[in-house]
mmCIF file of C-alpha atoms in Angstrom:
data_model
loop_
_atom_site.group_PDB
_atom_site.id
_atom_site.type_symbol
_atom_site.label_atom_id
_atom_site.label_comp_id
_atom_site.label_asym_id
_atom_site.label_seq_id
_atom_site.Cartn_x
_atom_site.Cartn_y
_atom_site.Cartn_z
ATOM 1 C CA MET Y 1 0.043 0.094 -0.024
ATOM 2 C CA THR Y 2 1.368 3.444 -0.862
ATOM 3 C CA GLU Y 3 1.958 5.734 2.039
ATOM 4 C CA LYS Y 4 -0.099 8.872 2.298
ATOM 5 C CA SER Y 5 0.283 11.598 4.766
ATOM 6 C CA PRO Y 6 -2.904 12.670 6.822
ATOM 7 C CA GLU Y 7 -2.780 15.964 4.776
ATOM 8 C CA GLN Y 8 -3.014 14.098 1.475
ATOM 9 C CA ILE Y 9 -5.848 12.037 2.826
ATOM 10 C CA ARG Y 10 -7.695 15.185 4.010
ATOM 11 C CA ARG Y 11 -7.179 16.741 0.493
ATOM 12 C CA GLU Y 12 -8.565 13.555 -1.142
ATOM 13 C CA ILE Y 13 -11.626 13.549 1.207
ATOM 14 C CA ASP Y 14 -12.193 17.289 0.593
ATOM 15 C CA ARG Y 15 -11.893 16.779 -3.243
ATOM 16 C CA THR Y 16 -14.243 13.770 -3.101
ATOM 17 C CA ARG Y 17 -16.851 15.806 -1.022
ATOM 18 C CA ALA Y 18 -16.625 18.733 -3.493
ATOM 19 C CA GLU Y 19 -17.115 16.381 -6.511
ATOM 20 C CA LEU Y 20 -20.154 14.664 -4.923
ATOM 21 C CA SER Y 21 -21.638 17.973 -4.027
ATOM 22 C CA SER Y 22 -21.180 19.231 -7.534
ATOM 23 C CA ASP Y 23 -22.762 16.079 -8.891
ATOM 24 C CA VAL Y 24 -25.751 16.335 -6.563
ATOM 25 C CA GLN Y 25 -26.241 19.994 -7.327
ATOM 26 C CA THR Y 26 -26.111 19.343 -11.112
ATOM 27 C CA LEU Y 27 -28.434 16.411 -10.975
ATOM 28 C CA THR Y 28 -30.916 18.338 -8.703
ATOM 29 C CA GLU Y 29 -30.892 21.184 -11.068
ATOM 30 C CA LYS Y 30 -31.482 18.973 -14.120
ATOM 31 C CA VAL Y 31 -34.332 17.099 -12.730
ATOM 32 C CA SER Y 32 -35.966 19.963 -10.846
ATOM 33 C CA PRO Y 33 -39.681 20.239 -11.934
ATOM 34 C CA GLY Y 34 -39.382 24.021 -11.792
ATOM 35 C CA ARG Y 35 -36.366 24.113 -14.099
ATOM 36 C CA ALA Y 36 -38.069 21.603 -16.466
ATOM 37 C CA MET Y 37 -41.118 23.762 -16.502
ATOM 38 C CA GLY Y 38 -38.953 26.898 -17.098
ATOM 39 C CA ARG Y 39 -37.305 25.244 -20.039
ATOM 40 C CA GLN Y 40 -40.665 24.138 -21.530
ATOM 41 C CA VAL Y 41 -42.166 27.737 -20.959
ATOM 42 C CA GLN Y 42 -39.081 29.221 -22.769
ATOM 43 C CA ARG Y 43 -39.432 26.886 -25.701
ATOM 44 C CA THR Y 44 -43.092 27.779 -26.009
ATOM 45 C CA ARG Y 45 -42.272 31.577 -25.864
ATOM 46 C CA ASN Y 46 -39.745 31.222 -28.571
ATOM 47 C CA ALA Y 47 -42.132 29.269 -30.755
ATOM 48 C CA MET Y 48 -44.773 31.972 -30.157
ATOM 49 C CA THR Y 49 -42.297 34.766 -31.014
ATOM 50 C CA ARG Y 50 -41.227 33.017 -34.256
ATOM 51 C CA ALA Y 51 -44.958 32.622 -35.251
ATOM 52 C CA LYS Y 52 -45.668 36.251 -34.479
ATOM 53 C CA GLU Y 53 -42.602 37.459 -36.460
ATOM 54 C CA ARG Y 54 -43.726 35.321 -39.442
ATOM 55 C CA VAL Y 55 -47.184 36.887 -39.315
ATOM 56 C CA MET Y 56 -46.416 40.475 -38.301
ATOM 57 C CA GLY Y 57 -42.741 40.829 -39.451
ATOM 58 C CA SER Y 58 -39.734 41.306 -37.469
ATOM 59 C CA ASP Y 59 -39.138 44.515 -35.250
ATOM 60 C CA SER Y 60 -35.437 44.458 -35.924
ATOM 61 C CA GLY Y 61 -34.101 46.908 -38.532
ATOM 62 C CA SER Y 62 -37.377 48.994 -38.476
ATOM 63 C CA SER Y 63 -35.646 52.182 -37.355
ATOM 64 C CA GLY Y 64 -32.177 53.753 -37.053
ATOM 65 C CA GLY Y 65 -30.285 53.159 -40.339
ATOM 66 C CA GLY Y 66 -33.538 52.466 -42.169
ATOM 67 C CA LEU Y 67 -34.504 56.084 -42.189
ATOM 68 C CA ALA Y 68 -31.222 57.092 -43.943
ATOM 69 C CA SER Y 69 -31.600 54.405 -46.528
ATOM 70 C CA ALA Y 70 -35.254 55.228 -46.990
ATOM 71 C CA LYS Y 71 -34.323 58.844 -47.701
ATOM 72 C CA GLU Y 72 -31.786 57.751 -50.229
ATOM 73 C CA SER Y 73 -34.215 55.353 -51.889
ATOM 74 C CA ILE Y 74 -36.811 58.076 -52.181
ATOM 75 C CA ALA Y 75 -34.295 60.530 -53.654
ATOM 76 C CA ASP Y 76 -33.015 57.918 -56.176
ATOM 77 C CA ALA Y 77 -36.511 56.765 -57.127
ATOM 78 C CA ALA Y 78 -37.827 60.423 -57.404
ATOM 79 C CA GLY Y 79 -34.791 61.357 -59.543
ATOM 80 C CA SER Y 80 -35.149 58.460 -61.952
ATOM 81 C CA VAL Y 81 -39.007 58.437 -62.282
ATOM 82 C CA PRO Y 82 -39.407 61.339 -64.819
ATOM 83 C CA GLU Y 83 -36.758 59.905 -67.168
ATOM 84 C CA VAL Y 84 -38.162 56.323 -67.073
ATOM 85 C CA ALA Y 85 -41.734 57.521 -67.255
ATOM 86 C CA ARG Y 86 -41.010 59.693 -70.269
ATOM 87 C CA GLN Y 87 -39.216 56.823 -72.127
ATOM 88 C CA GLN Y 88 -41.912 54.265 -71.278
ATOM 89 C CA ALA Y 89 -44.947 56.637 -71.902
ATOM 90 C CA GLN Y 90 -44.108 57.176 -75.449
ATOM 91 C CA GLY Y 91 -46.518 54.817 -77.188
ATOM 92 C CA ASN Y 92 -47.278 52.694 -74.105
ATOM 93 C CA PRO Y 93 -49.698 54.214 -71.511
ATOM 94 C CA ILE Y 94 -50.246 50.991 -69.710
ATOM 95 C CA ALA Y 95 -46.539 50.920 -68.894
ATOM 96 C CA ALA Y 96 -46.644 54.491 -67.668
ATOM 97 C CA GLY Y 97 -49.545 53.579 -65.402
ATOM 98 C CA LEU Y 98 -47.612 50.544 -63.999
ATOM 99 C CA ILE Y 99 -44.515 52.692 -63.402
ATOM 100 C CA ALA Y 100 -46.577 55.374 -61.649
ATOM 101 C CA PHE Y 101 -48.250 52.584 -59.522
ATOM 102 C CA GLY Y 102 -44.872 51.097 -58.665
ATOM 103 C CA ALA Y 103 -43.336 54.461 -57.759
ATOM 104 C CA GLY Y 104 -46.395 55.179 -55.493
ATOM 105 C CA TRP Y 105 -46.046 51.804 -53.898
ATOM 106 C CA LEU Y 106 -42.304 52.226 -53.225
ATOM 107 C CA VAL Y 107 -42.879 55.691 -51.666
ATOM 108 C CA SER Y 108 -45.761 54.404 -49.531
ATOM 109 C CA SER Y 109 -43.647 51.459 -48.325
ATOM 110 C CA LEU Y 110 -40.867 53.846 -47.202
ATOM 111 C CA LEU Y 111 -43.184 56.254 -45.278
ATOM 112 C CA PRO Y 112 -44.206 55.559 -41.703
ATOM 113 C CA ALA Y 113 -47.487 53.766 -41.123
ATOM 114 C CA SER Y 114 -50.649 55.830 -40.845
ATOM 115 C CA LYS Y 115 -52.893 55.839 -37.807
ATOM 116 C CA ALA Y 116 -55.406 53.582 -39.683
ATOM 117 C CA GLU Y 117 -52.614 51.139 -40.578
ATOM 118 C CA GLN Y 118 -51.397 51.181 -36.970
ATOM 119 C CA GLN Y 119 -54.939 50.541 -35.683
ATOM 120 C CA LEU Y 120 -55.293 47.642 -38.101
ATOM 121 C CA ALA Y 121 -52.028 46.250 -36.897
ATOM 122 C CA VAL Y 122 -53.181 46.536 -33.323
ATOM 123 C CA GLN Y 123 -56.468 44.827 -34.231
ATOM 124 C CA ALA Y 124 -54.521 42.062 -35.998
ATOM 125 C CA LYS Y 125 -52.280 41.690 -32.925
ATOM 126 C CA ASP Y 126 -55.303 41.512 -30.679
ATOM 127 C CA LYS Y 127 -56.927 38.867 -32.851
ATOM 128 C CA ALA Y 128 -53.821 36.846 -32.972
ATOM 129 C CA ALA Y 129 -53.674 37.102 -29.071
ATOM 130 C CA GLU Y 130 -57.173 35.787 -28.971
ATOM 131 C CA VAL Y 131 -56.400 32.842 -31.204
ATOM 132 C CA ALA Y 132 -53.121 32.121 -29.264
ATOM 133 C CA GLN Y 133 -54.796 32.229 -25.872
ATOM 134 C CA PRO Y 134 -56.164 28.692 -26.124
ATOM 135 C CA VAL Y 135 -52.798 27.438 -27.364
ATOM 136 C CA MET Y 136 -51.124 29.208 -24.436
ATOM 137 C CA GLN Y 137 -53.554 27.441 -22.050
ATOM 138 C CA GLN Y 138 -52.910 24.126 -23.573
ATOM 139 C CA ALA Y 139 -49.085 24.669 -23.236
ATOM 140 C CA LYS Y 140 -49.567 25.716 -19.683
ATOM 141 C CA ALA Y 141 -51.537 22.647 -18.946
ATOM 142 C CA ALA Y 142 -48.966 20.457 -20.679
ATOM 143 C CA GLY Y 143 -46.222 22.173 -18.638
ATOM 144 C CA GLN Y 144 -48.160 21.525 -15.421
ATOM 145 C CA ASP Y 145 -48.677 17.870 -16.417
ATOM 146 C CA LEU Y 146 -44.931 17.678 -17.177
ATOM 147 C CA ALA Y 147 -44.082 19.111 -13.786
ATOM 148 C CA GLU Y 148 -46.424 16.617 -12.009
ATOM 149 C CA GLY Y 149 -44.941 13.795 -14.005
ATOM 150 C CA MET Y 150 -41.462 14.828 -13.085
ATOM 151 C CA LYS Y 151 -41.977 15.026 -9.273
ATOM 152 C CA GLU Y 152 -41.755 11.368 -8.480
ATOM 153 C CA PRO Y 153 -38.781 10.536 -10.855
ATOM 154 C CA ALA Y 154 -37.009 13.723 -9.478
ATOM 155 C CA ARG Y 155 -37.668 12.621 -5.883
ATOM 156 C CA GLN Y 156 -36.331 9.069 -6.748
ATOM 157 C CA ALA Y 157 -33.297 10.526 -8.465
ATOM 158 C CA VAL Y 158 -32.532 12.823 -5.500
ATOM 159 C CA ASP Y 159 -32.955 9.898 -3.076
ATOM 160 C CA GLN Y 160 -30.725 7.757 -5.257
ATOM 161 C CA VAL Y 161 -27.995 10.481 -5.393
ATOM 162 C CA ARG Y 162 -28.312 11.036 -1.759
ATOM 163 C CA SER Y 163 -27.926 7.339 -0.991
ATOM 164 C CA THR Y 164 -24.882 7.085 -3.374
ATOM 165 C CA ALA Y 165 -23.389 10.206 -1.747
ATOM 166 C CA GLN Y 166 -23.900 8.661 1.758
ATOM 167 C CA ASP Y 167 -22.379 5.382 0.670
ATOM 168 C CA ALA Y 168 -19.427 7.176 -0.956
ATOM 169 C CA ALA Y 169 -18.940 9.462 2.175
ATOM 170 C CA GLY Y 170 -19.010 6.277 4.302
ATOM 171 C CA THR Y 171 -16.506 4.641 2.108
ATOM 172 C CA VAL Y 172 -14.220 7.718 2.155
ATOM 173 C CA THR Y 173 -14.559 7.837 5.920
ATOM 174 C CA ASP Y 174 -13.665 4.225 6.249
ATOM 175 C CA GLN Y 175 -10.735 4.568 3.948
ATOM 176 C CA ALA Y 176 -9.550 7.684 5.784
ATOM 177 C CA LYS Y 177 -9.696 5.901 9.203
ATOM 178 C CA GLN Y 178 -7.910 2.884 7.708
ATOM 179 C CA SER Y 179 -5.241 5.129 6.186
ATOM 180 C CA ALA Y 180 -4.842 7.011 9.442
ATOM 181 C CA ALA Y 181 -4.449 3.811 11.301
ATOM 182 C CA ASP Y 182 -1.943 2.554 8.755
ATOM 183 C CA VAL Y 183 0.094 5.867 9.109
ATOM 184 C CA ARG Y 184 -0.026 5.523 12.954
ATOM 185 C CA ASP Y 185 1.134 1.930 12.809
ATOM 186 C CA GLU Y 186 3.951 2.795 10.522
ATOM 187 C CA ALA Y 187 4.891 5.823 12.656
ATOM 188 C CA LYS Y 188 5.131 3.565 15.753
ATOM 189 C CA ALA Y 189 7.134 0.956 13.915
#
């Protein structure tokens, strides 16, 4: 048997305790019903946000540098419209109408939304919230069911970890006592 000083034995015991404590903490956090519920709620929120962005469009990039590029786009479009219109209008009034329509559409898309458009957007958002409410309730119920279902396995896992930790602590204690006795015996010899 290798000779270990009492200090080395203490360090090994401390290290083993720290590892066990870390393992128990990690396992407890992983199987905690509250944490599992939180992860499920976050996944549901992310899915709802993605669905909203697909329907309503993303908020990112709607201000800031967008105003400068909108101003440049308007200036470019306004500068080129007369020349293009003159060329196309010669002998083709339908093309002139389409160009005018396109220019109007471009300008209207670059301008801020009117109050009526904002009201319609709010109404659409409210309607989406009404439609999403049953889905949210179902998700909440599913999360609660998940939490209920996780309580017993989590309790069993914690009990098993606690038992393993107690067994390991007992083993370490026994080994420490034996090593201390060996050191004492060798010191006397």
